[in-house]
Amino acid sequence: MRLTDIAHSWLKESLKPGDITIDATLGNGHDALFLAQNIGEKGHVFGFDVQKNALQQSQLLLGSEPCRKTFFHQGHEHMASTLPESIKGKARVIMFNLGWLPGSDKSLITQAKTTVSALEQSFPFLAPNGKLSVMVYPGHEGGDHEAAMVMQWLENVCSPSDSELLLEKVIVPNRPTAPILLKISKKQ
Ligand code: SAH
């Protein structure tokens, strides 16, 4: 089973019709499509990407999905000032899939600093019992640094005993360069 499938089945347990969701890295739109397919016509997918072709590709892929879609041609590090105030504390699921877009410009890789900033800005949008998934790619050039920074930051945020956030890591044993899935659950 691929890690993306594991992420999807974990997130799917929580998704309900009418849910608000955020895809912080639209890429080819596969995660946004998964979200759209699990929230019905009253649901809403918000999405971010810095590449115009990622937005176009995602719009195309989700074209026949009945839910509401709002995609921003904007870095996710501007999430706090871009998303509507009214959805604070209401996102059931937030997804980050880092690295570069397969088949596209590898110089447009996500960066540790902006990714950590985006993660920090995304937490206030998470609903009670909400879930946030982050797929990191230590095997990508530059991805090892980003993966280390993201994990260190998340471990700090999620580790205090009074933290309302639980962090779980899914790794592929014996393959140090394989992607790592980070699962963050917000308590009630
Ligand atoms: N690594 C994944 C795909 C990740 S796609 C895989 O192998 O399947 C990551 C997406 O993040 C790309 O489409 C890229 O354009 C986008 N991206 C890069 N920097 C970004 C930023 N600051 N804000 C939002 N999206 C960004």
mmCIF file of C-alpha atoms and ligand atoms in Angstrom:
data_model
loop_
_atom_site.group_PDB
_atom_site.id
_atom_site.type_symbol
_atom_site.label_atom_id
_atom_site.label_comp_id
_atom_site.label_asym_id
_atom_site.label_seq_id
_atom_site.Cartn_x
_atom_site.Cartn_y
_atom_site.Cartn_z
ATOM 1 C CA MET A 1 0.000 0.000 0.000
ATOM 2 C CA ARG A 2 1.327 3.449 -0.908
ATOM 3 C CA LEU A 3 1.689 6.108 1.764
ATOM 4 C CA THR A 4 -0.734 8.370 -0.111
ATOM 5 C CA ASP A 5 -3.361 5.599 0.114
ATOM 6 C CA ILE A 6 -2.657 5.253 3.828
ATOM 7 C CA ALA A 7 -3.096 9.020 4.229
ATOM 8 C CA HIS A 8 -6.365 8.936 2.284
ATOM 9 C CA SER A 9 -7.897 6.082 4.250
ATOM 10 C CA TRP A 10 -6.894 7.715 7.552
ATOM 11 C CA LEU A 11 -8.431 11.065 6.504
ATOM 12 C CA LYS A 12 -11.513 9.457 4.985
ATOM 13 C CA GLU A 13 -12.586 8.148 8.408
ATOM 14 C CA SER A 14 -13.201 11.766 9.438
ATOM 15 C CA LEU A 15 -14.655 13.320 6.285
ATOM 16 C CA LYS A 16 -18.391 13.988 6.148
ATOM 17 C CA PRO A 17 -20.720 15.675 3.659
ATOM 18 C CA GLY A 18 -20.526 19.458 4.009
ATOM 19 C CA ASP A 19 -16.978 19.499 5.375
ATOM 20 C CA ILE A 20 -14.491 22.293 4.809
ATOM 21 C CA THR A 21 -11.051 21.068 3.663
ATOM 22 C CA ILE A 22 -7.744 22.624 2.626
ATOM 23 C CA ASP A 23 -5.135 21.308 0.184
ATOM 24 C CA ALA A 24 -2.000 23.384 0.795
ATOM 25 C CA THR A 25 -0.126 21.951 -2.233
ATOM 26 C CA LEU A 26 -2.520 21.272 -5.113
ATOM 27 C CA GLY A 27 0.076 19.837 -7.520
ATOM 28 C CA ASN A 28 -1.750 17.603 -9.995
ATOM 29 C CA GLY A 29 -4.915 17.800 -7.913
ATOM 30 C CA HIS A 30 -5.107 14.179 -6.791
ATOM 31 C CA ASP A 31 -5.441 15.005 -3.093
ATOM 32 C CA ALA A 32 -7.955 17.784 -3.822
ATOM 33 C CA LEU A 33 -9.987 15.284 -5.885
ATOM 34 C CA PHE A 34 -9.933 12.820 -2.993
ATOM 35 C CA LEU A 35 -11.200 15.570 -0.666
ATOM 36 C CA ALA A 36 -13.896 16.663 -3.126
ATOM 37 C CA GLN A 37 -15.165 13.105 -3.514
ATOM 38 C CA ASN A 38 -15.726 12.771 0.226
ATOM 39 C CA ILE A 39 -17.494 16.013 1.167
ATOM 40 C CA GLY A 40 -20.559 16.102 -1.098
ATOM 41 C CA GLU A 41 -22.055 19.112 -2.830
ATOM 42 C CA LYS A 42 -22.168 21.233 0.324
ATOM 43 C CA GLY A 43 -18.491 20.641 1.054
ATOM 44 C CA HIS A 44 -15.735 23.086 0.202
ATOM 45 C CA VAL A 45 -12.124 22.513 -0.936
ATOM 46 C CA PHE A 46 -9.710 25.409 -0.582
ATOM 47 C CA GLY A 47 -6.425 24.950 -2.447
ATOM 48 C CA PHE A 48 -3.049 26.628 -2.874
ATOM 49 C CA ASP A 49 -0.239 26.347 -5.396
ATOM 50 C CA VAL A 50 2.408 28.699 -6.758
ATOM 51 C CA GLN A 51 2.282 27.132 -10.243
ATOM 52 C CA LYS A 52 -0.405 28.201 -12.651
ATOM 53 C CA ASN A 53 -0.424 24.822 -14.417
ATOM 54 C CA ALA A 54 -1.049 23.086 -11.076
ATOM 55 C CA LEU A 55 -4.164 25.211 -10.597
ATOM 56 C CA GLN A 56 -5.330 24.561 -14.153
ATOM 57 C CA GLN A 57 -4.715 20.835 -13.793
ATOM 58 C CA SER A 58 -6.606 20.741 -10.480
ATOM 59 C CA GLN A 59 -9.523 22.739 -11.865
ATOM 60 C CA LEU A 60 -9.756 20.288 -14.751
ATOM 61 C CA LEU A 61 -9.570 17.218 -12.531
ATOM 62 C CA LEU A 62 -12.242 18.503 -10.152
ATOM 63 C CA GLY A 63 -14.377 19.963 -12.944
ATOM 64 C CA SER A 64 -17.304 17.607 -12.491
ATOM 65 C CA GLU A 65 -17.193 17.468 -8.683
ATOM 66 C CA PRO A 66 -20.240 19.235 -7.251
ATOM 67 C CA CYS A 67 -18.584 20.658 -4.121
ATOM 68 C CA ARG A 68 -17.431 24.271 -3.796
ATOM 69 C CA LYS A 69 -13.839 24.877 -4.865
ATOM 70 C CA THR A 70 -11.685 27.907 -4.167
ATOM 71 C CA PHE A 71 -8.142 27.708 -5.506
ATOM 72 C CA PHE A 72 -5.546 30.381 -4.847
ATOM 73 C CA HIS A 73 -2.542 31.039 -7.088
ATOM 74 C CA GLN A 74 -0.638 31.906 -3.971
ATOM 75 C CA GLY A 75 2.018 30.443 -1.668
ATOM 76 C CA HIS A 76 0.585 28.563 1.307
ATOM 77 C CA GLU A 77 2.748 30.763 3.557
ATOM 78 C CA HIS A 78 0.085 33.429 2.927
ATOM 79 C CA MET A 79 -2.704 31.155 4.139
ATOM 80 C CA ALA A 80 -3.657 33.203 7.198
ATOM 81 C CA SER A 81 -4.292 36.360 5.174
ATOM 82 C CA THR A 82 -5.822 34.532 2.193
ATOM 83 C CA LEU A 83 -8.401 32.162 3.675
ATOM 84 C CA PRO A 84 -11.679 33.621 4.950
ATOM 85 C CA GLU A 85 -11.762 34.348 8.716
ATOM 86 C CA SER A 86 -15.109 32.556 8.828
ATOM 87 C CA ILE A 87 -13.508 29.118 8.367
ATOM 88 C CA LYS A 88 -11.175 29.451 11.387
ATOM 89 C CA GLY A 89 -11.513 26.313 13.524
ATOM 90 C CA LYS A 90 -13.713 24.678 10.872
ATOM 91 C CA ALA A 91 -11.427 22.693 8.536
ATOM 92 C CA ARG A 92 -11.978 18.970 9.054
ATOM 93 C CA VAL A 93 -8.901 18.047 7.006
ATOM 94 C CA ILE A 94 -5.777 19.907 5.878
ATOM 95 C CA MET A 95 -3.270 18.255 3.529
ATOM 96 C CA PHE A 96 0.338 19.093 2.644
ATOM 97 C CA ASN A 97 2.196 17.068 -0.007
ATOM 98 C CA LEU A 98 5.679 18.529 -0.203
ATOM 99 C CA GLY A 99 8.489 18.335 -2.741
ATOM 100 C CA TRP A 100 8.112 19.081 -6.417
ATOM 101 C CA LEU A 101 5.350 18.417 -8.895
ATOM 102 C CA PRO A 102 6.137 15.200 -10.785
ATOM 103 C CA GLY A 103 6.868 15.982 -14.437
ATOM 104 C CA SER A 104 7.305 19.683 -13.725
ATOM 105 C CA ASP A 105 9.903 22.261 -12.693
ATOM 106 C CA LYS A 106 12.012 20.783 -9.889
ATOM 107 C CA SER A 107 13.203 24.237 -8.889
ATOM 108 C CA LEU A 108 9.677 24.890 -7.583
ATOM 109 C CA ILE A 109 10.184 22.541 -4.681
ATOM 110 C CA THR A 110 8.519 23.492 -1.391
ATOM 111 C CA GLN A 111 10.936 25.131 1.054
ATOM 112 C CA ALA A 112 11.483 24.400 4.753
ATOM 113 C CA LYS A 113 10.943 27.984 5.889
ATOM 114 C CA THR A 114 7.714 28.667 4.000
ATOM 115 C CA THR A 115 6.386 25.169 4.710
ATOM 116 C CA VAL A 116 6.877 25.571 8.469
ATOM 117 C CA SER A 117 5.281 29.024 8.312
ATOM 118 C CA ALA A 118 2.316 27.575 6.406
ATOM 119 C CA LEU A 119 1.925 24.732 8.900
ATOM 120 C CA GLU A 120 1.924 27.221 11.757
ATOM 121 C CA GLN A 121 -0.716 29.328 9.994
ATOM 122 C CA SER A 122 -2.833 26.291 9.172
ATOM 123 C CA PHE A 123 -3.407 25.044 12.742
ATOM 124 C CA PRO A 124 -5.893 27.800 13.707
ATOM 125 C CA PHE A 125 -8.067 26.647 10.790
ATOM 126 C CA LEU A 126 -8.259 23.054 12.025
ATOM 127 C CA ALA A 127 -11.588 21.990 13.552
ATOM 128 C CA PRO A 128 -11.830 20.117 16.854
ATOM 129 C CA ASN A 129 -11.228 16.443 15.940
ATOM 130 C CA GLY A 130 -9.699 17.662 12.675
ATOM 131 C CA LYS A 131 -6.780 15.970 10.934
ATOM 132 C CA LEU A 132 -3.738 17.342 9.158
ATOM 133 C CA SER A 133 -1.467 15.194 6.981
ATOM 134 C CA VAL A 134 2.011 16.086 5.765
ATOM 135 C CA MET A 135 3.897 13.980 3.233
ATOM 136 C CA VAL A 136 7.622 14.752 3.333
ATOM 137 C CA TYR A 137 10.250 13.548 0.859
ATOM 138 C CA PRO A 138 13.695 13.089 2.435
ATOM 139 C CA GLY A 139 14.823 11.407 -0.806
ATOM 140 C CA HIS A 140 14.283 14.543 -2.930
ATOM 141 C CA GLU A 141 17.235 16.849 -3.431
ATOM 142 C CA GLY A 142 16.699 19.552 -0.788
ATOM 143 C CA GLY A 143 13.861 17.486 0.649
ATOM 144 C CA ASP A 144 16.019 16.002 3.411
ATOM 145 C CA HIS A 145 16.544 19.414 5.004
ATOM 146 C CA GLU A 146 12.862 20.284 4.677
ATOM 147 C CA ALA A 147 11.775 16.911 6.104
ATOM 148 C CA ALA A 148 14.088 17.366 9.109
ATOM 149 C CA MET A 149 12.893 20.924 9.784
ATOM 150 C CA VAL A 150 9.221 20.034 9.445
ATOM 151 C CA MET A 151 9.530 17.025 11.744
ATOM 152 C CA GLN A 152 11.505 18.960 14.349
ATOM 153 C CA TRP A 153 8.945 21.751 14.323
ATOM 154 C CA LEU A 154 5.975 19.370 14.559
ATOM 155 C CA GLU A 155 7.594 17.361 17.342
ATOM 156 C CA ASN A 156 8.019 20.563 19.363
ATOM 157 C CA VAL A 157 4.460 21.694 18.795
ATOM 158 C CA CYS A 158 2.849 18.317 19.414
ATOM 159 C CA SER A 159 4.970 16.885 22.242
ATOM 160 C CA PRO A 160 3.976 18.871 25.384
ATOM 161 C CA SER A 161 1.630 16.834 27.551
ATOM 162 C CA ASP A 162 -0.915 19.660 27.452
ATOM 163 C CA SER A 163 -0.775 19.835 23.652
ATOM 164 C CA GLU A 164 -4.099 19.395 21.953
ATOM 165 C CA LEU A 165 -2.249 17.869 18.991
ATOM 166 C CA LEU A 166 -1.171 14.249 18.546
ATOM 167 C CA LEU A 167 1.630 13.479 16.063
ATOM 168 C CA GLU A 168 2.109 10.051 14.479
ATOM 169 C CA LYS A 169 4.719 9.099 11.901
ATOM 170 C CA VAL A 170 4.377 6.416 9.227
ATOM 171 C CA ILE A 171 7.734 5.344 7.841
ATOM 172 C CA VAL A 172 8.867 2.711 5.349
ATOM 173 C CA PRO A 173 11.415 0.586 7.237
ATOM 174 C CA ASN A 174 14.787 -0.055 5.547
ATOM 175 C CA ARG A 175 14.256 2.726 3.006
ATOM 176 C CA PRO A 176 15.688 5.927 4.460
ATOM 177 C CA THR A 177 14.912 7.906 1.289
ATOM 178 C CA ALA A 178 11.251 6.872 1.129
ATOM 179 C CA PRO A 179 8.572 9.491 1.803
ATOM 180 C CA ILE A 180 7.331 9.843 5.383
ATOM 181 C CA LEU A 181 3.705 10.441 6.306
ATOM 182 C CA LEU A 182 3.096 12.682 9.307
ATOM 183 C CA LYS A 183 -0.386 12.443 10.824
ATOM 184 C CA ILE A 184 -1.531 15.166 13.204
ATOM 185 C CA SER A 185 -4.850 14.821 15.017
ATOM 186 C CA LYS A 186 -6.463 17.620 16.958
ATOM 187 C CA LYS A 187 -8.306 16.605 20.103
ATOM 188 C CA GLN A 188 -11.831 17.737 20.872
HETATM 189 N N1 SAH B 1 6.066 15.383 -4.104
HETATM 190 C C1 SAH B 1 4.712 15.037 -4.473
HETATM 191 C C2 SAH B 1 4.042 16.134 -5.207
HETATM 192 C C3 SAH B 1 4.189 17.408 -4.477
HETATM 193 S S1 SAH B 1 3.566 18.615 -5.428
HETATM 194 C C4 SAH B 1 4.724 13.763 -5.294
HETATM 195 O O1 SAH B 1 5.788 13.220 -5.518
HETATM 196 O O2 SAH B 1 3.651 13.342 -5.694
HETATM 197 C C5 SAH B 1 4.040 20.011 -4.494
HETATM 198 C C6 SAH B 1 3.378 21.211 -5.024
HETATM 199 O O3 SAH B 1 3.669 22.268 -4.116
HETATM 200 C C7 SAH B 1 3.877 21.647 -6.397
HETATM 201 O O4 SAH B 1 2.791 21.698 -7.292
HETATM 202 C C8 SAH B 1 4.448 23.047 -6.155
HETATM 203 O O5 SAH B 1 4.169 23.965 -7.190
HETATM 204 C C9 SAH B 1 3.728 23.459 -4.891
HETATM 205 N N2 SAH B 1 4.399 24.489 -4.109
HETATM 206 C C10 SAH B 1 5.701 24.801 -4.017
HETATM 207 N N3 SAH B 1 5.891 25.830 -3.171
HETATM 208 C C11 SAH B 1 4.652 26.198 -2.723
HETATM 209 C C12 SAH B 1 4.162 27.196 -1.821
HETATM 210 N N4 SAH B 1 4.980 28.034 -1.210
HETATM 211 N N5 SAH B 1 2.833 27.277 -1.622
HETATM 212 C C13 SAH B 1 1.967 26.421 -2.221
HETATM 213 N N6 SAH B 1 2.368 25.455 -3.074
HETATM 214 C C14 SAH B 1 3.695 25.343 -3.317
#
